[in-house]
Short mmCIF file of C-alpha atoms in Angstrom, two decimals:
data_model
loop_
_atom_site.label_atom_id
_atom_site.label_comp_id
_atom_site.label_asym_id
_atom_site.label_seq_id
_atom_site.Cartn_x
_atom_site.Cartn_y
_atom_site.Cartn_z
CA MET A 298 -0.04 -0.13 0.07
CA PHE A 299 2.55 2.28 1.06
CA LYS A 300 4.80 1.72 -2.34
CA LYS A 301 1.51 2.24 -4.27
CA LEU A 302 1.47 5.67 -2.42
CA LEU A 303 4.73 6.24 -3.24
CA ILE A 304 4.39 5.61 -7.06
CA ILE A 305 1.69 7.80 -6.70
CA SER A 306 3.23 10.34 -5.29
CA VAL A 307 5.92 10.42 -7.77
CA TRP A 308 3.18 10.52 -10.33
CA VAL A 309 1.55 13.56 -9.04
CA ALA A 310 4.65 15.25 -8.79
CA ALA A 311 6.25 15.03 -12.42
CA SER A 312 2.34 16.01 -13.71
CA PHE A 313 2.98 18.94 -11.42
CA ALA A 314 6.40 20.01 -13.08
CA HIS A 315 4.58 19.78 -16.08
CA GLN A 316 1.45 21.70 -16.00
CA GLN A 317 4.21 24.08 -13.86
CA THR A 318 5.11 24.52 -17.08
CA VAL A 319 2.24 25.42 -18.56
CA ASN A 320 1.46 27.70 -16.50
CA ALA A 321 4.12 29.37 -17.25
CA GLU A 322 4.32 29.12 -20.68
CA PHE A 323 0.42 30.77 -20.34
CA HIS A 324 0.95 33.29 -18.15
CA GLY A 325 4.07 34.22 -19.95
CA ARG A 326 2.56 34.71 -22.97
CA VAL A 327 -0.46 35.81 -22.04
CA SER A 328 -0.26 39.51 -22.60
CA ASN A 329 0.54 41.87 -19.47
CA THR A 330 -3.23 42.41 -18.88
CA GLN A 331 -3.49 39.75 -17.38
CA ALA A 332 -0.72 41.20 -14.61
CA GLU A 333 -3.00 42.13 -11.24
CA ALA A 334 -4.60 45.33 -11.64
CA THR A 335 -6.95 47.31 -8.98
CA THR A 336 -10.03 48.64 -9.15
CA ASP A 337 -8.61 51.46 -7.79
CA ASP A 338 -5.27 50.96 -10.94
CA VAL A 339 -8.68 50.61 -13.81
CA ARG A 340 -10.10 53.95 -11.98
CA ALA A 341 -6.97 55.81 -12.74
CA GLU A 342 -6.98 54.48 -15.87
CA ILE A 343 -9.93 55.60 -16.70
CA GLN A 344 -9.80 59.00 -15.50
CA PHE A 345 -5.48 59.81 -17.53
CA GLY A 346 -8.36 58.36 -20.69
CA ARG A 347 -10.89 61.07 -19.87
CA GLU A 348 -8.59 63.65 -19.19
CA LEU A 349 -6.33 62.46 -22.54
CA ALA A 350 -9.81 62.40 -24.55
CA ALA A 351 -10.82 64.95 -23.49
CA ARG A 352 -7.89 66.95 -25.65
CA VAL A 353 -8.91 64.40 -28.77
CA LEU A 354 -12.27 66.40 -28.32
CA GLY A 355 -10.44 69.83 -27.74
CA ARG A 356 -8.41 68.80 -30.87
CA TYR A 357 -11.46 67.52 -33.63
CA LYS A 358 -14.83 68.55 -32.33
CA LEU A 359 -16.69 66.24 -31.89
CA TYR A 360 -19.44 65.75 -34.52
CA GLU A 361 -22.99 66.14 -33.31
CA ASN A 362 -25.42 63.25 -34.78
CA LYS A 363 -27.17 61.65 -31.95
CA GLU A 364 -28.13 58.25 -34.31
CA LEU A 365 -24.89 58.45 -35.79
CA ALA A 366 -23.44 58.26 -32.56
CA LYS A 367 -25.35 55.41 -31.17
CA TYR A 368 -24.53 52.92 -34.51
CA VAL A 369 -20.66 53.69 -34.27
CA SER A 370 -21.60 52.17 -30.96
CA LEU A 371 -23.89 49.25 -31.35
CA VAL A 372 -20.94 48.13 -33.89
CA GLY A 373 -17.81 49.05 -31.41
CA ALA A 374 -19.69 47.50 -28.80
CA SER A 375 -20.05 44.35 -30.80
CA VAL A 376 -16.42 43.96 -31.08
CA ALA A 377 -15.43 45.55 -27.90
CA GLN A 378 -17.27 41.93 -25.49
CA PHE A 379 -14.12 40.71 -27.40
CA ALA A 380 -11.11 42.51 -26.14
CA ASN A 381 -10.54 40.69 -22.62
CA ARG A 382 -11.41 43.83 -20.41
CA PRO A 383 -15.14 43.27 -19.36
CA GLU A 384 -14.23 45.70 -16.74
CA LEU A 385 -14.20 48.65 -18.87
CA GLU A 386 -17.21 50.05 -20.44
CA PHE A 387 -16.27 51.12 -24.14
CA HIS A 388 -17.49 54.84 -25.86
CA PHE A 389 -17.46 55.42 -29.14
CA ALA A 390 -17.40 59.17 -31.37
CA VAL A 391 -17.34 60.16 -34.48
CA LEU A 392 -14.83 63.36 -35.15
CA LYS A 393 -15.48 66.31 -36.52
CA THR A 394 -12.89 66.17 -39.51
CA ASP A 395 -11.92 64.57 -43.36
CA SER A 396 -8.30 63.37 -42.51
CA ILE A 397 -8.44 59.51 -42.74
CA ASN A 398 -7.81 58.24 -38.76
CA ALA A 399 -9.40 56.48 -35.84
CA PHE A 400 -7.48 57.61 -32.15
CA ALA A 401 -7.74 54.67 -29.20
CA ALA A 402 -7.11 56.85 -25.03
CA PRO A 403 -6.82 54.66 -22.50
CA GLY A 404 -10.10 53.41 -20.34
CA GLY A 405 -12.28 52.37 -23.28
CA TYR A 406 -12.50 55.56 -25.54
CA VAL A 407 -12.41 55.24 -28.86
CA PHE A 408 -13.02 57.84 -31.65
CA ILE A 409 -13.44 57.18 -35.54
CA THR A 410 -12.97 60.50 -37.80
CA LYS A 411 -15.96 61.54 -40.47
CA GLY A 412 -13.10 60.78 -43.24
CA ALA A 413 -12.57 57.35 -42.39
CA ILE A 414 -16.03 56.67 -42.10
CA MET A 415 -16.83 58.23 -45.47
CA ASN A 416 -14.12 55.74 -47.52
CA MET A 417 -15.17 52.76 -45.92
CA GLN A 418 -17.80 50.97 -47.88
CA ASP A 419 -19.73 48.64 -45.26
CA GLU A 420 -19.72 47.90 -41.35
CA SER A 421 -16.84 45.40 -41.22
CA GLU A 422 -14.61 47.30 -42.29
CA LEU A 423 -16.06 50.38 -39.94
CA ALA A 424 -15.91 47.70 -37.08
CA ALA A 425 -12.14 46.20 -38.34
CA VAL A 426 -11.36 50.18 -37.55
CA LEU A 427 -12.89 50.28 -34.19
CA ALA A 428 -11.12 46.69 -33.17
CA HIS A 429 -7.54 48.24 -34.60
CA GLU A 430 -8.43 50.78 -31.51
CA ILE A 431 -10.01 48.94 -29.21
CA GLY A 432 -6.77 46.23 -29.44
CA HIS A 433 -4.54 49.35 -28.55
CA ILE A 434 -6.71 49.53 -25.06
CA ALA A 435 -7.22 46.16 -24.68
CA GLY A 436 -2.89 45.33 -24.82
CA LYS A 437 -2.83 48.74 -21.91
CA HIS A 438 0.07 50.31 -24.97
CA ILE A 439 -0.14 53.86 -23.65
CA VAL A 440 -0.81 52.19 -19.78
CA LYS A 441 2.42 50.24 -20.89
CA GLU A 442 4.62 52.52 -22.25
CA LEU A 443 4.39 55.43 -20.37
CA ASN A 444 6.23 53.07 -18.03
CA ILE A 445 6.35 55.45 -14.98
CA LYS A 446 8.71 54.13 -12.02
CA SER A 447 6.54 53.72 -8.76
CA ALA A 448 7.35 51.89 -5.13
CA GLU A 449 5.45 48.84 -6.75
CA ASP A 450 7.12 49.73 -9.73
CA SER A 451 3.82 48.97 -11.48
CA PRO A 452 2.84 52.44 -14.82
CA VAL A 453 -0.39 51.64 -14.05
CA SER A 454 -0.73 51.57 -9.83
CA SER A 455 1.51 55.34 -10.22
CA PHE A 456 -1.65 57.08 -11.45
CA SER A 457 -3.78 56.47 -8.58
CA ARG A 458 -0.30 58.19 -6.75
CA PHE A 459 -0.58 61.40 -9.32
CA LEU A 460 -4.57 61.30 -8.96
CA GLY A 461 -4.47 61.37 -5.23
CA GLY A 462 -2.49 63.50 -4.73
CA SER A 463 -3.91 67.42 -4.73
CA GLY A 464 -1.37 69.65 -4.61
CA ASP A 465 0.02 71.06 -7.82
CA PRO A 466 2.99 69.39 -8.37
CA ALA A 467 0.74 66.07 -8.05
CA LYS A 468 -1.36 67.77 -10.98
CA ALA A 469 1.04 68.99 -13.47
CA ALA A 470 2.80 65.43 -13.34
CA PHE A 471 -0.54 63.86 -14.40
CA LEU A 472 -0.26 66.51 -16.98
CA SER A 473 3.08 65.99 -18.05
CA MET A 474 1.68 62.11 -18.95
CA VAL A 475 -1.79 63.57 -20.84
CA ASP A 476 1.50 65.90 -22.94
CA LYS A 477 3.25 62.18 -23.84
CA ALA A 478 0.23 60.39 -24.25
CA SER A 479 -0.86 63.40 -26.64
CA SER A 480 2.34 63.29 -28.50
CA ILE A 481 1.55 59.03 -28.89
CA LEU A 482 -1.22 59.96 -30.82
CA PHE A 483 -0.62 62.93 -32.71
CA GLU A 484 3.37 62.64 -32.98
CA THR A 485 5.73 59.37 -32.26
CA GLY A 486 2.94 56.95 -32.59
CA TYR A 487 3.06 53.58 -30.47
CA LYS A 488 5.46 51.67 -30.67
CA MET A 489 5.65 48.98 -34.31
CA GLU A 490 5.26 45.76 -32.35
CA ASP A 491 1.94 47.71 -30.30
CA GLU A 492 1.01 48.73 -33.93
CA ARG A 493 1.28 45.06 -34.81
CA GLU A 494 -0.72 43.25 -32.21
CA ALA A 495 -3.71 45.58 -32.40
CA ASP A 496 -4.05 44.73 -35.96
CA SER A 497 -3.43 40.82 -35.56
CA ASN A 498 -6.26 41.37 -32.48
CA ALA A 499 -8.77 43.15 -34.75
CA VAL A 500 -8.29 40.29 -37.26
CA LEU A 501 -9.42 37.58 -34.49
CA TYR A 502 -11.70 40.37 -32.62
CA LEU A 503 -13.21 40.55 -36.36
CA ALA A 504 -13.67 37.00 -36.37
CA PHE A 505 -15.37 36.36 -33.12
CA SER A 506 -17.85 38.74 -33.53
CA GLY A 507 -19.11 37.39 -36.77
CA TYR A 508 -17.23 40.55 -39.32
CA ASP A 509 -15.13 39.97 -42.32
CA PRO A 510 -12.49 39.45 -40.97
CA GLN A 511 -10.91 40.37 -44.43
CA ALA A 512 -12.30 43.65 -43.08
CA LEU A 513 -8.88 45.50 -42.41
CA SER A 514 -6.65 44.56 -44.98
CA ARG A 515 -9.30 45.78 -47.69
CA TYR A 516 -9.73 49.13 -45.63
CA LEU A 517 -6.30 48.98 -45.60
CA GLN A 518 -5.54 48.70 -49.36
CA LYS A 519 -8.15 51.39 -49.68
CA ILE A 520 -5.85 54.11 -47.28
CA LYS A 521 -3.06 53.09 -49.37
CA ALA A 522 -4.77 53.84 -52.64
CA ILE A 523 -5.92 57.49 -51.47
CA LYS A 524 -2.54 58.14 -50.60
CA GLY A 525 -3.57 61.78 -50.21
CA GLU A 526 -2.86 65.10 -48.02
CA ASN A 527 -5.71 63.93 -45.94
CA THR A 528 -4.09 60.80 -44.70
CA SER A 529 -0.93 62.13 -44.52
CA VAL A 530 -1.28 62.16 -39.99
CA LEU A 531 -1.60 58.14 -40.55
CA ASN A 532 1.24 57.29 -41.99
CA LYS A 533 3.25 59.08 -39.90
CA THR A 534 2.54 57.02 -36.78
CA HIS A 535 1.88 54.05 -38.07
CA PRO A 536 4.00 50.95 -40.35
CA SER A 537 3.49 50.88 -43.56
CA PHE A 538 0.28 50.10 -45.83
CA ASP A 539 2.25 47.19 -46.94
CA ASP A 540 3.50 46.03 -43.66
CA ARG A 541 0.68 45.67 -42.30
CA ILE A 542 -1.23 44.41 -44.93
CA GLY A 543 1.18 41.61 -44.94
CA LEU A 544 1.09 41.22 -41.27
CA VAL A 545 -3.20 41.07 -41.68
CA SER A 546 -3.26 38.36 -44.35
CA GLY A 547 -0.52 36.07 -42.19
CA VAL A 548 -2.89 35.98 -39.69
CA ILE A 549 -6.14 35.75 -41.70
CA ASP A 550 -3.86 32.41 -43.57
CA ASN A 551 -2.28 30.68 -39.98
CA GLU A 552 -5.90 31.07 -38.65
CA GLY A 553 -8.20 29.57 -41.72
CA LEU A 554 -10.18 32.66 -42.41
CA ASN A 555 -9.67 33.30 -45.69
CA SER A 556 -12.80 31.17 -47.11
CA GLY A 557 -16.53 31.21 -45.17
CA SER A 558 -18.88 33.71 -45.57
CA TYR A 559 -19.38 36.60 -43.87
CA ASN A 560 -21.12 39.69 -42.91
CA THR A 561 -19.94 42.85 -44.14
CA GLY A 562 -22.87 44.92 -43.00
CA LYS A 563 -23.09 46.50 -45.98
CA GLU A 564 -26.94 47.71 -46.29
CA ARG A 565 -26.77 48.41 -42.75
CA PHE A 566 -23.84 50.83 -43.17
CA SER A 567 -24.84 52.87 -46.36
CA ASP A 568 -28.05 53.89 -44.51
CA PHE A 569 -26.23 55.38 -42.33
CA LYS A 570 -23.11 56.61 -44.02
CA SER A 571 -26.29 58.26 -46.33
CA LYS A 572 -27.24 60.09 -42.85
CA ILE A 573 -23.60 61.80 -42.93
CA MET B 22 4.76 6.16 13.15
CA GLN B 23 4.09 4.52 9.29
CA LYS B 24 0.42 5.81 9.43
CA LEU B 25 1.74 8.91 10.17
CA VAL B 26 3.71 9.24 7.06
CA ARG B 27 1.23 7.62 5.12
CA ILE B 28 -1.14 10.67 6.34
CA ILE B 29 1.08 13.17 5.50
CA LEU B 30 2.28 11.62 1.70
CA LEU B 31 -1.35 11.52 1.27
CA LEU B 32 -2.33 15.35 2.19
CA ALA B 33 0.38 16.07 0.15
CA THR B 34 -0.85 14.49 -3.34
CA PHE B 35 -4.04 15.56 -2.96
CA ALA B 36 -2.23 19.09 -2.53
CA LEU B 37 -0.07 18.92 -5.68
CA ILE B 38 -3.57 18.01 -7.38
CA ALA B 39 -4.63 21.11 -6.46
CA ALA B 40 -2.41 23.14 -7.14
CA ALA B 41 -1.45 21.26 -10.75
CA MET B 42 -4.84 22.58 -11.93
CA GLN B 43 -4.80 25.49 -14.11
CA THR B 44 -8.40 27.01 -13.65
CA VAL B 45 -9.07 30.45 -16.53
CA TYR B 46 -12.08 32.16 -16.84
CA VAL B 47 -13.97 33.13 -20.41
CA GLN B 48 -13.95 36.96 -20.17
CA SER B 49 -16.57 37.12 -23.07
CA ALA B 50 -20.15 37.54 -23.78
CA LYS B 51 -19.43 33.32 -24.93
CA ALA B 52 -16.48 31.92 -26.37
CA LYS B 53 -16.35 29.08 -28.74
CA VAL B 54 -13.87 26.31 -28.05
CA MET B 55 -12.75 25.08 -31.02
CA GLN B 56 -11.30 20.54 -31.94
CA GLU B 57 -8.38 22.23 -33.22
CA PRO B 58 -6.03 25.40 -32.29
CA LYS B 59 -7.14 27.58 -34.85
CA MET B 60 -10.58 29.75 -35.99
CA SER B 61 -10.99 27.21 -39.08
CA SER B 62 -11.78 24.48 -36.98
CA GLN B 63 -14.90 23.08 -36.10
CA GLU B 64 -16.39 24.31 -32.95
CA VAL B 65 -16.88 21.75 -30.14
CA LEU B 66 -19.24 24.04 -28.11
CA THR B 67 -19.52 27.19 -26.81
CA VAL B 68 -19.19 28.64 -23.27
CA ASP B 69 -20.38 31.25 -21.79
CA LYS B 70 -18.87 34.71 -19.59
CA GLY B 71 -17.57 33.29 -16.20
CA THR B 72 -17.82 29.51 -17.04
CA ALA B 73 -14.65 27.83 -15.57
CA LEU B 74 -12.09 25.87 -17.59
CA GLU B 75 -9.42 23.77 -16.43
CA VAL B 76 -5.67 24.13 -18.81
CA LEU B 77 -4.74 21.30 -20.32
CA GLU B 78 -1.85 22.81 -23.00
CA SER B 79 -1.33 26.25 -24.15
CA LYS B 80 -0.11 26.61 -27.75
CA GLY B 81 0.63 29.78 -29.74
CA GLY B 82 -2.60 32.04 -29.11
CA TRP B 83 -4.56 29.16 -28.29
CA VAL B 84 -5.15 27.37 -24.45
CA LYS B 85 -5.91 23.73 -24.40
CA VAL B 86 -9.10 22.91 -21.89
CA LYS B 87 -11.22 20.63 -20.39
CA THR B 88 -14.75 21.61 -19.37
CA ALA B 89 -17.67 19.23 -17.54
CA ASN B 90 -18.52 17.96 -20.98
CA ALA B 91 -15.69 18.34 -23.02
CA GLU B 92 -12.24 19.36 -23.91
CA GLY B 93 -10.50 21.68 -27.18
CA TRP B 94 -9.03 25.32 -28.19
CA VAL B 95 -10.15 28.24 -26.54
CA SER B 96 -8.56 31.75 -27.32
CA ARG B 97 -5.92 33.16 -25.49
CA LEU B 98 -7.88 36.97 -25.95
CA LEU B 99 -10.78 35.25 -24.38
CA VAL B 100 -9.88 33.84 -20.71
CA GLY B 101 -8.30 35.35 -18.08
CA SER B 102 -6.95 33.79 -14.29
CA ASN B 103 -9.53 34.99 -12.71
CA PRO B 104 -13.10 35.50 -12.81
CA PRO B 105 -14.65 38.97 -15.60
CA SER B 106 -14.67 41.83 -12.91
CA GLU B 107 -18.01 44.03 -12.69
CA LYS B 108 -17.65 46.99 -15.32
CA VAL B 109 -15.55 49.82 -13.17
CA THR B 110 -16.74 53.51 -12.94
CA VAL B 111 -15.46 56.81 -12.02
CA PHE B 112 -19.32 58.63 -12.06
CA THR B 113 -19.54 58.58 -7.20
CA GLY B 114 -22.66 58.40 -6.56
CA GLU B 115 -25.65 58.85 -9.55
CA GLU B 116 -23.63 55.37 -10.92
CA GLN B 117 -24.39 54.23 -14.59
CA ASP B 118 -26.02 51.08 -14.86
CA ILE B 119 -24.91 49.76 -17.88
CA GLY B 120 -27.24 46.93 -18.51
CA LYS B 121 -30.70 48.09 -17.73
CA GLU B 122 -33.18 50.86 -20.21
CA SER B 123 -31.52 53.51 -17.81
CA ARG B 124 -31.06 57.28 -18.79
CA ARG B 125 -28.25 59.31 -17.33
CA ARG B 126 -29.63 61.91 -14.74
CA ALA B 127 -29.43 65.00 -14.77
CA SER B 128 -26.97 65.47 -11.79
CA ALA B 129 -24.76 62.41 -13.29
CA VAL B 130 -23.35 65.63 -15.18
CA THR B 131 -21.92 67.10 -12.29
CA SER B 132 -20.19 63.63 -11.77
CA ALA B 133 -19.27 63.40 -14.44
CA ALA B 134 -17.52 67.08 -13.75
CA ALA B 135 -15.79 65.57 -10.73
CA ALA B 136 -14.61 62.48 -12.18
CA ARG B 137 -12.65 65.34 -14.59
CA GLY B 138 -9.98 65.25 -12.08
CA LEU B 139 -8.32 68.60 -13.08
CA THR B 140 -9.82 71.88 -13.37
CA GLU B 141 -9.40 74.55 -16.37
CA ASP B 142 -8.06 76.32 -13.65
CA ASP B 143 -5.51 74.03 -12.89
CA ARG B 144 -4.26 73.77 -16.35
CA SER B 145 -4.46 77.42 -17.19
CA ARG B 146 -2.30 78.20 -13.54
CA LEU B 147 0.19 74.94 -14.48
CA GLY B 148 0.73 76.20 -18.21
CA PHE B 149 -0.64 73.86 -20.23
CA LYS B 150 -2.10 75.38 -23.12
CA GLU B 151 -3.13 72.86 -25.46
CA SER B 152 -7.10 72.82 -25.33
CA ALA B 153 -9.49 69.90 -23.60
CA ASP B 154 -12.84 69.48 -24.58
CA TYR B 155 -14.93 68.18 -21.59
CA SER B 156 -18.18 69.26 -23.17
CA SER B 157 -18.50 67.25 -25.55
CA LEU B 158 -16.94 64.70 -23.13
CA ASP B 159 -19.90 64.19 -21.09
CA SER B 160 -22.15 64.28 -24.89
CA VAL B 161 -20.23 61.39 -25.42
CA ASP B 162 -20.36 59.49 -22.79
CA GLN B 163 -24.46 59.83 -22.39
CA ILE B 164 -24.42 57.19 -25.42
CA LYS B 165 -24.81 54.17 -23.69
CA VAL B 166 -25.42 50.69 -24.81
CA THR B 167 -27.37 47.96 -23.07
CA ASP B 168 -26.88 44.65 -22.77
CA ASP B 169 -30.34 43.90 -25.10
CA GLU B 170 -29.34 46.59 -27.82
CA LEU B 171 -26.29 44.65 -27.84
CA MET B 172 -27.54 41.09 -28.46
CA ARG B 173 -30.06 42.63 -30.79
CA PHE B 174 -27.61 43.96 -33.16
CA SER B 175 -24.96 41.50 -32.62
CA ALA B 176 -27.52 38.71 -33.33
CA GLU B 177 -27.84 40.87 -37.26
CA ILE B 178 -24.43 40.13 -37.57
CA ARG B 179 -23.92 36.65 -37.23
#
């Protein structure tokens, strides 16, 4: 009996060691969005994101059309439910500019320009662009990029400290961080690896939500063909169109998403686009 | 003495078994469990948000999991180490009720101002000149999508 128990224990220990390897690989590969973030950390992310969102709206102005805003929000929410950020309420809005662009602020704020929508042919293309921006929020790209050092060595927990401070130095530090985030959105752009992650995850979000996974590739090819003055901001802050189209095609091939019928939502989209 | 050693060994065995099991939880409204680690493979079953899945193996962007009824692969993008959390809000007092058909109450706008964290005076005093439009931000916050609306809208996509 004792010998049997010993054999079982050795087997369990070996299984444990194997499972720990699986666990380590799972945790290692899962983006550090899975790292422990407290409710206060998430609140701080939202607070920060709202300040950045207010800057976006200060620069571009809100396109005031409630019906269109609701429609864009529904498309966005259809995708965002697969973003692995159940603690966030995502908000979507259209910006009053003919330039072709979209922006994401931490905490769930996603913006798309009127110019971008006017160059889309169906709802899946709208979903694709929103999915890319959702990917930036899901990946906490701005949160990680700011890399604020703290006693806890956690960029996100630093926000809580700044917001908790009531004096001018704390507020100045906070605004300085928002300035850096603005620079990422409007000037320097995200890291290329973050752009790639947002693109590859966008394809998967589209597939999860039932939209045509080829939509992002179609849209990028269209915008590449335009290459006019209004796309200059987009080109400055992203990898090349060819790089992006190649990456997206790779994801589609790997996941076997190049066949099958998907919904493009063309009719519903055309109805709303006609009201712009 | 021998009996004590056996009991300890038995307890240690159970502890090891418990520690070895890695559980992940579905974070999205629904998640498809596939036969192979590929989006185009056969679907085994669909699981709901919050479902606990035992992890058997990891491969690229996929995790092999076990449910009460079946085994299969689920995308890492759809699961997390902890049960899905409730929505977090920065609006105190007049909290948003996301799941129901409720209108935003007027006093929540005041809460929104408090949620800004900074005032125009702050920005001006600290010499930050880039403009910020909080009024439009409030308008953005007022556009809500209820669970029912999302379900109806999403149903038309699939």
